């Protein structure tokens, strides 16, 4: 492997955020299942899973602000916004690649660069996740953490049932996303290439 | 509609049975008015502590007649001497027309079941440590009112919180505030006592519960018509549709009341049997699907005298969007969300497994294409 083929894509703050976030989400999903299905699962006592869920939740919130600060302060936040003028054409290409070309061994139509590391489908997905789903999950989680303390806000938003529904639906989404995300990460030039890159920061160009 | 028998009612039934069976010596001869002739005097106090029982809280002998007239005992025709049975006659020739030191009132005469439960409780056992706790420590003396209409906060303040500060213990309990706000102490501390989810009308704007009269006035109906309005299919239980209809009717009347839900114990004698180490500490008992704690659900109309009318509600209401202001983690979860969640997870796994299967199946194709590409490159190199 020559050094010319290595490109520094993931700076340290992004990697720190990513793995903090990943650990937090895994814990949240695991404890989330334990909390919701206490009569079926016996991973740990319910009260411990609630405490761990709370700690992990605040860990993810802290990591989120690290992510937000880094991307806002460097101006790199724009990588999350797809260009509307080319979005459809690029999205079609990308879908064709994932649904057909990848099986034939065709190259990925999107070439990663430090300025543009996401393909348009990733941009669209992560835009929704980082700016809508995750904040909604964090806010609803904080409300559920102190139902009594935030009762005014909870009533304003329609009641605890509404907050819980949002939190649970997004919980299932994130649980499902975790599976898909891990799988998609194996679609590099080798199954572990993207995983390695998220530790070293360097993606290999082919 | 199922009418929950209030424990006070049981007590009174026992009381009335007692009176029917045992003629009380002074009941026929001494009217309350004779007692109030002296005891309505606010300045009436005991001038000496001689012979005072240690459990007495005050030397004041004044009884507020108005307050007494609202008591559950007075409302059920129980007079002063029905409890103060050692007063059989009044001798006005004496400075005090009855004996100066009356016997302790024996509540057991009527409330036998409650008394038996109390005898087997930690509150009785503390007598071994020199602490005497009588009925009046919680219930008071002359102004006992019905408790069933009280919220969790009022029940706690009027009862356990007189002696116990729940915040000084319960460190093991997650979400203390939430539990103390929505669950009556007795529900966990006497796990065998009957309990139910109590739904009452609450105004978020004024932060007050609606009384029976207020709700009936808003709806423009009488007490009897309320049941007919709710239970349209006359099956004695309010189902989800009927519950939603009630909410709709309130909206049409421009009333934005919410249904405030609390987990409370029924006024049953067994609630007196509180003992150390017997409280429910397994979170899963409540916080799991089909928890027995949510089997009984009642909508209550509270009355000024502290009583309330109960209307049985289908448990499914707790697990639906009809009740948006109550959720017990896991215990009242919506099954629909579980189904949607299952579909989301199944979708994620299907995409992954499907894609992976095709990836594996097309490995030969990719190898062939790579080989063809390599051959083509070699030919290009050679031709150069």
XYZ file of C-alpha atoms in Angstrom:
590
model
C 0.000 0.000 0.000
C 1.546 3.289 -1.026
C 1.155 6.512 0.971
C -0.089 8.353 -2.111
C -3.296 6.345 -1.863
C -4.060 7.435 1.704
C -6.244 10.488 2.216
C -6.874 12.083 5.607
C -10.669 12.179 5.714
C -11.650 11.933 9.364
C -9.979 14.493 11.672
C -9.447 13.588 15.334
C -12.469 15.478 16.752
C -14.728 13.698 14.282
C -13.303 10.321 15.216
C -13.615 11.025 18.934
C -17.200 12.143 18.441
C -17.971 9.167 16.229
C -16.782 6.520 18.673
C -18.252 8.257 21.729
C -21.496 8.501 19.846
C -21.278 4.893 18.677
C -20.640 3.571 22.185
C -23.458 5.725 23.524
C -25.931 4.628 20.866
C -25.087 0.941 21.367
C -25.624 1.319 25.121
C -28.824 3.285 24.589
C -30.228 0.694 22.225
C -29.304 -2.216 24.513
C -30.663 -0.584 27.662
C -33.615 0.753 25.682
C -34.671 -2.780 24.819
C -34.168 -3.821 28.444
C -36.300 -0.937 29.700
C -39.129 -1.478 27.242
C -39.176 -5.245 27.456
C -38.303 -5.822 31.104
C -40.630 -8.812 31.288
C -38.777 -10.571 28.443
C -35.128 -9.493 28.714
C -32.901 -10.031 31.704
C -29.671 -8.326 30.690
C -29.612 -6.301 33.905
C -31.997 -5.029 36.601
C -34.457 -2.467 35.322
C -33.287 0.329 37.612
C -29.675 -0.190 36.520
C -30.676 -0.128 32.884
C -32.553 3.133 33.477
C -29.476 4.674 35.145
C -27.162 3.453 32.419
C -29.581 4.670 29.757
C -29.552 8.119 31.366
C -25.741 8.240 31.556
C -25.366 7.047 27.979
C -27.968 9.577 26.867
C -26.056 12.465 28.386
C -22.855 11.064 26.857
C -24.436 11.179 23.423
C -25.690 14.715 24.057
C -22.179 15.813 25.071
C -20.720 14.141 21.975
C -23.335 15.840 19.821
C -22.222 19.246 21.000
C -18.603 18.305 20.290
C -19.668 17.375 16.762
C -21.708 20.552 16.365
C -18.921 22.780 17.665
C -16.316 21.200 15.393
C -18.391 21.335 12.234
C -19.710 24.842 12.870
C -16.359 26.309 13.888
C -14.548 24.837 10.881
C -17.366 25.611 8.479
C -17.332 21.995 7.380
C -20.976 21.677 8.307
C -21.737 22.237 4.621
C -20.697 18.667 3.828
C -24.049 17.626 5.271
C -26.009 19.698 2.750
C -26.477 18.161 -0.710
C -26.434 20.434 -3.748
C -30.086 20.531 -4.891
C -29.092 21.106 -8.524
C -27.191 17.832 -8.805
C -28.885 15.843 -6.070
C -31.329 13.800 -8.149
C -28.821 12.756 -10.800
C -26.204 11.845 -8.213
C -28.739 10.031 -6.052
C -29.877 7.911 -9.011
C -26.246 7.034 -9.770
C -25.609 6.120 -6.166
C -28.739 3.965 -5.881
C -27.746 2.197 -9.112
C -24.323 1.537 -7.659
C -25.602 0.093 -4.365
C -28.352 -1.893 -6.066
C -26.453 -3.153 -9.103
C -22.944 -1.857 -9.812
C -21.479 -2.935 -6.494
C -22.320 -6.545 -7.280
C -20.476 -6.335 -10.599
C -17.431 -4.790 -8.982
C -17.954 -1.364 -10.537
C -16.284 1.610 -8.831
C -18.262 3.811 -6.424
C -19.450 6.868 -8.389
C -18.693 9.025 -5.362
C -15.035 9.701 -4.660
C -14.289 10.660 -1.054
C -12.394 13.882 -0.471
C -11.823 15.747 2.813
C -14.144 18.478 1.512
C -16.823 16.094 0.329
C -16.668 12.796 2.152
C -20.345 11.860 1.910
C -22.179 10.732 -1.185
C -25.538 12.446 -1.717
C -27.501 9.629 -0.085
C -25.300 9.857 2.983
C -25.662 13.627 2.984
C -29.437 13.390 2.906
C -29.570 10.646 5.547
C -27.117 12.281 7.945
C -28.736 15.678 7.471
C -31.997 14.219 8.741
C -30.331 12.269 11.507
C -28.050 14.986 12.863
C -30.416 17.912 12.528
C -33.820 16.352 13.182
C -33.867 12.816 14.552
C -30.983 12.971 17.012
C -31.974 16.373 18.482
C -35.590 15.171 18.780
C -34.364 12.019 20.484
C -32.122 13.985 22.844
C -34.841 16.467 23.786
C -37.508 13.808 24.265
C -34.994 11.773 26.266
C -34.253 14.681 28.599
C -37.991 15.226 29.097
C -38.486 11.569 29.945
C -35.537 11.732 32.342
C -37.334 14.310 34.497
C -40.994 14.048 33.675
C -42.075 16.060 36.683
C -39.481 18.796 36.237
C -40.314 19.315 32.567
C -44.046 18.756 32.940
C -44.908 22.203 31.571
C -43.019 21.573 28.342
C -44.393 18.042 28.122
C -47.962 19.308 28.486
C -47.240 21.968 25.901
C -46.113 19.324 23.425
C -49.252 17.283 23.923
C -48.417 15.055 26.873
C -46.051 12.334 27.982
C -47.613 9.829 25.578
C -46.595 11.980 22.603
C -43.056 12.430 23.930
C -42.741 8.717 24.611
C -44.054 7.831 21.154
C -41.466 10.067 19.498
C -38.704 8.628 21.664
C -39.730 5.018 21.063
C -40.210 5.357 17.318
C -36.828 7.018 16.917
C -35.349 4.406 19.252
C -36.467 1.682 16.875
C -35.181 3.740 13.959
C -31.745 4.129 15.559
C -31.652 0.422 16.463
C -32.393 -0.423 12.843
C -29.999 2.253 11.593
C -27.216 0.789 13.725
C -27.536 -2.512 11.891
C -27.688 -0.924 8.445
C -24.891 1.540 9.254
C -22.538 -1.239 10.374
C -23.327 -3.202 7.247
C -22.818 -0.241 4.930
C -19.459 0.352 6.596
C -18.349 -3.014 5.193
C -18.856 -1.794 1.633
C -15.368 -0.316 1.338
C -12.699 -1.867 -0.870
C -12.306 -4.403 1.926
C -14.972 -5.196 4.539
C -12.928 -3.546 7.330
C -11.488 -0.595 5.358
C -13.986 2.026 6.595
C -13.804 0.743 10.175
C -10.020 1.101 10.084
C -10.296 4.572 8.611
C -12.533 5.694 11.432
C -9.701 4.836 13.839
C -6.751 6.160 11.805
C -8.489 8.982 9.996
C -7.085 7.813 6.647
C -9.195 6.339 3.879
C -7.454 4.412 1.135
C -8.088 5.609 -2.386
C -8.612 3.039 -5.127
C -70.716 0.696 36.195
C -68.612 -0.981 38.807
C -68.827 0.971 42.012
C -65.730 0.493 44.129
C -66.773 0.090 47.718
C -64.899 2.749 49.622
C -63.263 1.360 52.712
C -64.691 4.182 54.760
C -68.024 2.919 53.589
C -67.119 -0.542 54.842
C -66.160 1.006 58.148
C -69.441 2.804 58.310
C -71.370 -0.275 57.405
C -69.630 -2.037 60.264
C -70.352 0.979 62.429
C -74.038 0.983 61.596
C -74.179 -2.727 62.183
C -72.625 -2.136 65.594
C -75.174 0.499 66.436
C -78.013 -1.658 65.260
C -76.867 -4.580 67.347
C -75.585 -2.828 70.460
C -77.676 -0.001 71.895
C -75.276 2.688 73.019
C -75.916 3.887 76.510
C -75.862 7.600 75.912
C -76.859 7.766 72.289
C -80.534 8.196 72.920
C -80.257 10.639 75.770
C -77.462 13.085 74.856
C -77.650 15.175 71.733
C -74.619 16.722 70.037
C -76.087 20.133 70.741
C -75.657 19.544 74.439
C -71.960 18.831 73.924
C -71.514 21.872 71.725
C -73.129 24.057 74.331
C -69.714 23.981 75.987
C -67.320 22.670 73.363
C -68.125 25.325 70.772
C -66.450 27.807 73.094
C -63.042 28.515 71.608
C -61.631 29.417 74.968
C -62.531 26.089 76.502
C -59.326 24.442 77.583
C -58.272 21.906 80.087
C -56.865 23.790 83.052
C -54.634 21.026 84.307
C -52.468 18.351 82.775
C -53.332 15.973 85.561
C -54.202 12.589 84.189
C -53.572 13.649 80.643
C -52.884 10.883 78.234
C -49.557 11.324 76.517
C -51.076 10.822 73.098
C -53.123 14.032 73.381
C -51.804 16.756 71.120
C -53.467 19.671 72.788
C -55.272 20.812 75.879
C -57.779 22.717 73.840
C -61.261 21.291 74.197
C -62.891 23.424 71.539
C -64.566 21.563 68.675
C -65.343 23.454 65.488
C -68.966 22.554 64.949
C -68.948 23.535 61.284
C -65.941 21.397 60.571
C -67.381 18.566 62.607
C -70.604 18.776 60.641
C -68.591 17.949 57.479
C -66.966 14.933 59.038
C -67.718 11.487 57.732
C -68.943 10.405 61.143
C -71.425 13.251 61.539
C -72.623 12.796 57.975
C -73.475 9.231 58.840
C -75.393 10.101 61.950
C -72.737 9.216 64.465
C -72.957 11.508 67.459
C -70.445 12.534 70.102
C -71.453 9.925 72.643
C -71.463 7.150 70.075
C -67.676 7.388 70.245
C -67.318 8.809 73.750
C -69.178 5.857 75.158
C -68.084 6.542 78.732
C -70.413 9.539 78.863
C -73.790 8.152 79.751
C -75.336 11.219 81.352
C -74.557 14.883 81.910
C -74.650 16.271 85.418
C -74.962 20.044 85.149
C -74.563 20.414 88.888
C -70.896 19.705 88.429
C -68.326 22.142 87.038
C -67.658 19.588 84.304
C -70.869 17.657 83.605
C -69.073 14.444 82.771
C -65.936 12.801 84.059
C -62.922 14.987 83.543
C -60.700 12.389 81.973
C -62.532 10.540 79.250
C -61.458 7.142 78.048
C -59.690 6.894 74.745
C -62.123 6.454 71.902
C -62.048 2.906 70.675
C -62.287 3.072 66.894
C -62.153 -0.719 66.799
C -65.773 -0.809 67.940
C -66.703 -0.060 64.360
C -63.513 -0.335 62.339
C -62.608 -3.838 63.326
C -61.024 -4.911 60.045
C -58.853 -1.817 59.899
C -57.894 -2.340 63.492
C -56.883 -5.939 62.888
C -54.742 -4.903 59.926
C -53.181 -2.116 61.991
C -52.341 -4.513 64.825
C -50.141 -6.410 62.392
C -48.297 -3.331 61.180
C -45.033 -1.585 61.926
C -47.027 1.289 63.387
C -48.291 -1.040 66.097
C -44.909 -2.692 66.559
C -43.245 0.632 67.368
C -45.110 0.542 70.656
C -42.370 -1.856 71.697
C -39.999 1.085 71.329
C -42.182 3.285 73.475
C -43.875 5.128 70.630
C -47.646 5.002 70.709
C -49.413 5.675 67.482
C -53.187 5.701 67.555
C -55.704 6.052 64.755
C -55.916 9.795 65.316
C -52.222 10.262 64.482
C -53.182 9.927 60.830
C -56.942 10.428 60.802
C -57.301 13.219 63.356
C -59.996 13.387 65.991
C -63.278 15.033 65.217
C -62.924 16.079 61.624
C -62.293 12.785 59.847
C -63.290 13.153 56.213
C -63.472 10.708 53.385
C -60.138 10.281 51.638
C -61.075 8.655 48.380
C -61.393 11.921 46.453
C -57.936 13.084 47.472
C -55.031 13.249 45.047
C -51.773 11.437 45.727
C -50.214 14.671 46.989
C -53.055 15.285 49.454
C -53.123 11.674 50.587
C -49.391 11.826 51.255
C -49.558 15.153 53.039
C -52.540 14.119 55.137
C -51.022 10.781 55.999
C -47.502 9.467 55.723
C -45.798 12.840 55.264
C -46.941 13.925 58.731
C -44.129 11.769 60.102
C -42.079 10.551 57.134
C -40.056 12.508 54.622
C -39.940 10.216 51.608
C -37.005 12.135 50.148
C -34.792 11.117 53.054
C -35.060 7.521 51.973
C -35.810 5.808 48.669
C -32.316 6.532 47.356
C -32.474 3.289 45.396
C -35.570 4.467 43.541
C -34.997 6.036 40.116
C -37.172 9.061 39.295
C -38.154 9.706 42.927
C -40.131 12.838 42.151
C -42.157 11.120 39.493
C -42.971 8.180 41.731
C -43.932 10.380 44.673
C -46.153 12.483 42.433
C -48.038 9.700 40.720
C -47.995 6.776 43.143
C -49.502 6.740 46.603
C -47.098 5.429 49.267
C -49.399 2.580 50.236
C -49.422 1.162 46.706
C -45.808 0.013 47.094
C -45.722 -0.341 50.864
C -48.762 -2.595 51.039
C -48.441 -4.518 47.776
C -51.469 -6.684 48.577
C -53.847 -3.761 49.064
C -56.334 -3.232 46.230
C -55.360 -0.314 44.037
C -56.401 1.321 40.830
C -55.402 3.958 38.346
C -57.501 6.946 39.190
C -58.338 9.264 36.309
C -59.623 12.674 37.260
C -60.391 15.823 35.346
C -57.606 18.373 35.654
C -57.371 21.904 34.328
C -53.865 22.736 33.153
C -54.646 26.437 33.033
C -55.599 26.750 36.680
C -53.669 23.698 37.916
C -56.774 22.466 39.696
C -58.890 19.365 39.635
C -62.442 19.749 38.412
C -65.033 18.755 40.979
C -68.009 16.629 40.133
C -70.294 19.662 40.188
C -68.050 21.649 37.859
C -67.841 18.902 35.257
C -71.563 18.180 35.401
C -72.319 21.888 35.080
C -70.060 22.170 32.037
C -71.664 19.137 30.442
C -75.109 20.407 31.417
C -76.214 17.065 32.779
C -77.164 15.511 36.082
C -75.146 12.966 38.010
C -77.251 10.083 36.730
C -76.949 11.243 33.139
C -73.143 11.237 33.337
C -73.037 7.454 33.290
C -75.448 7.302 30.357
C -73.378 9.867 28.469
C -70.194 7.873 28.979
C -71.198 4.275 28.710
C -73.077 4.406 25.428
C -72.970 0.658 24.856
C -74.107 0.052 28.444
C -71.507 -2.643 29.121
C -70.537 -1.067 32.450
C -67.040 -0.176 31.268
C -65.733 2.857 29.411
C -63.848 1.660 26.374
C -61.402 3.619 24.223
C -64.070 4.934 21.862
C -66.307 6.058 24.702
C -63.365 7.688 26.420
C -62.490 9.566 23.243
C -66.127 10.630 22.880
C -66.016 12.152 26.352
C -62.865 14.044 25.438
C -64.529 15.274 22.250
C -67.592 16.452 24.152
C -65.350 18.418 26.520
C -63.546 19.987 23.566
C -66.861 20.970 22.044
C -67.712 22.661 25.325
C -64.372 24.469 25.022
C -63.014 22.737 28.104
C -59.389 21.760 27.848
C -59.285 19.422 30.772
C -56.796 16.616 30.753
C -57.223 13.284 32.445
C -54.781 13.210 35.317
C -53.804 9.668 36.199
C -52.500 8.482 39.544
C -51.900 5.073 41.027
C -53.743 5.010 44.340
C -54.753 2.443 46.896
C -58.389 1.809 47.511
C -59.726 2.778 50.927
C -59.559 -0.774 52.131
C -58.807 -1.901 55.704
C -55.714 -3.743 54.467
C -53.945 -0.438 53.755
C -53.246 -0.242 57.496
C -51.030 -3.304 57.380
C -47.758 -1.570 56.564
C -44.643 -3.453 57.532
C -40.931 -3.048 57.155
C -39.290 -4.922 54.321
C -42.544 -5.765 52.612
C -42.650 -2.879 50.178
C -42.538 -3.663 46.506
C -38.998 -3.065 45.264
C -39.020 -4.992 42.044
C -39.461 -2.361 39.347
C -40.579 -4.997 36.890
C -43.761 -5.648 38.842
C -45.070 -2.320 37.629
C -42.925 -1.635 34.612
C -43.741 -4.562 32.434
C -46.525 -5.370 30.030
C -49.656 -6.757 31.634
C -48.579 -5.507 35.066
C -51.402 -6.153 37.560
C -50.970 -2.590 38.834
C -52.849 -1.272 35.809
C -55.666 -3.787 35.711
C -58.144 -1.569 37.520
C -58.724 1.854 35.996
C -61.431 4.215 37.131
C -62.630 7.622 36.118
C -63.650 9.559 39.214
C -65.979 12.422 39.862
C -64.932 13.942 43.148
C -67.401 15.489 45.538
C -67.019 18.153 48.177
C -67.541 15.723 51.043
C -64.455 13.804 49.970
C -66.359 10.969 48.371
C -66.328 10.199 44.688
C -68.202 8.330 42.008
C -66.155 5.729 40.207
C -66.628 4.593 36.647
C -64.706 1.592 35.435
C -62.445 2.224 32.450
C -60.948 -0.309 30.074
C -57.208 -0.781 30.623
C -56.731 -0.335 26.873
C -57.340 3.394 27.450
C -54.026 3.565 29.341
C -52.281 2.052 26.346
C -53.722 4.408 23.773
C -53.431 7.993 22.609
C -56.723 8.703 24.380
C -54.730 9.179 27.553
C -51.861 11.423 26.558
C -50.770 12.642 29.965
C -49.854 9.386 31.611
C -47.302 6.750 30.796
C -45.750 4.164 33.083
C -42.527 2.989 31.506
C -43.135 -0.400 29.941
C -46.284 -0.973 31.976
C -48.711 0.943 29.810
C -46.806 0.802 26.565
C -48.619 0.887 23.266
C -48.538 -2.429 21.438
C -48.860 -0.573 18.134
C -45.439 1.003 18.662
C -43.972 -2.443 19.285
C -45.358 -3.598 15.947
C -43.997 -0.550 14.126
C -40.659 -1.084 15.860
C -40.601 -4.704 14.803
C -41.242 -3.672 11.198
C -38.426 -1.091 11.341
C -35.994 -3.653 12.711
C -37.156 -6.351 10.324
C -36.759 -3.868 7.461
C -33.204 -3.022 8.513
C -32.183 -6.649 8.872
C -33.882 -7.609 5.602
C -32.022 -4.937 3.641
C -28.725 -6.011 5.185
C -29.242 -9.742 4.797
C -30.673 -9.383 1.286
C -27.804 -7.178 0.116
C -25.242 -9.413 1.787
C -26.730 -12.510 0.170
C -26.523 -10.939 -3.285
C -22.981 -9.755 -2.530
C -21.929 -13.278 -1.644
C -23.758 -14.791 -4.592
C -22.071 -12.383 -7.022
C -18.514 -12.942 -5.787
C -17.718 -15.164 -8.850
C -19.080 -12.482 -11.152
C -16.852 -9.811 -9.597
C -13.822 -12.082 -9.729
C -14.526 -12.760 -13.380
C -14.869 -9.054 -14.123
C -11.689 -8.270 -12.185
C -9.823 -10.986 -14.079
C -11.131 -9.663 -17.394
C -10.062 -6.153 -16.404
C -6.600 -7.347 -15.405
C -6.229 -9.227 -18.709
C -7.288 -6.150 -20.587
C -4.719 -4.046 -18.709
C -1.974 -6.576 -19.450
C -2.871 -6.574 -23.134
C -2.760 -2.782 -23.144
C 0.690 -2.843 -21.516
C 1.928 -5.441 -23.988
C 0.593 -3.534 -26.990
C 2.458 -0.440 -25.832
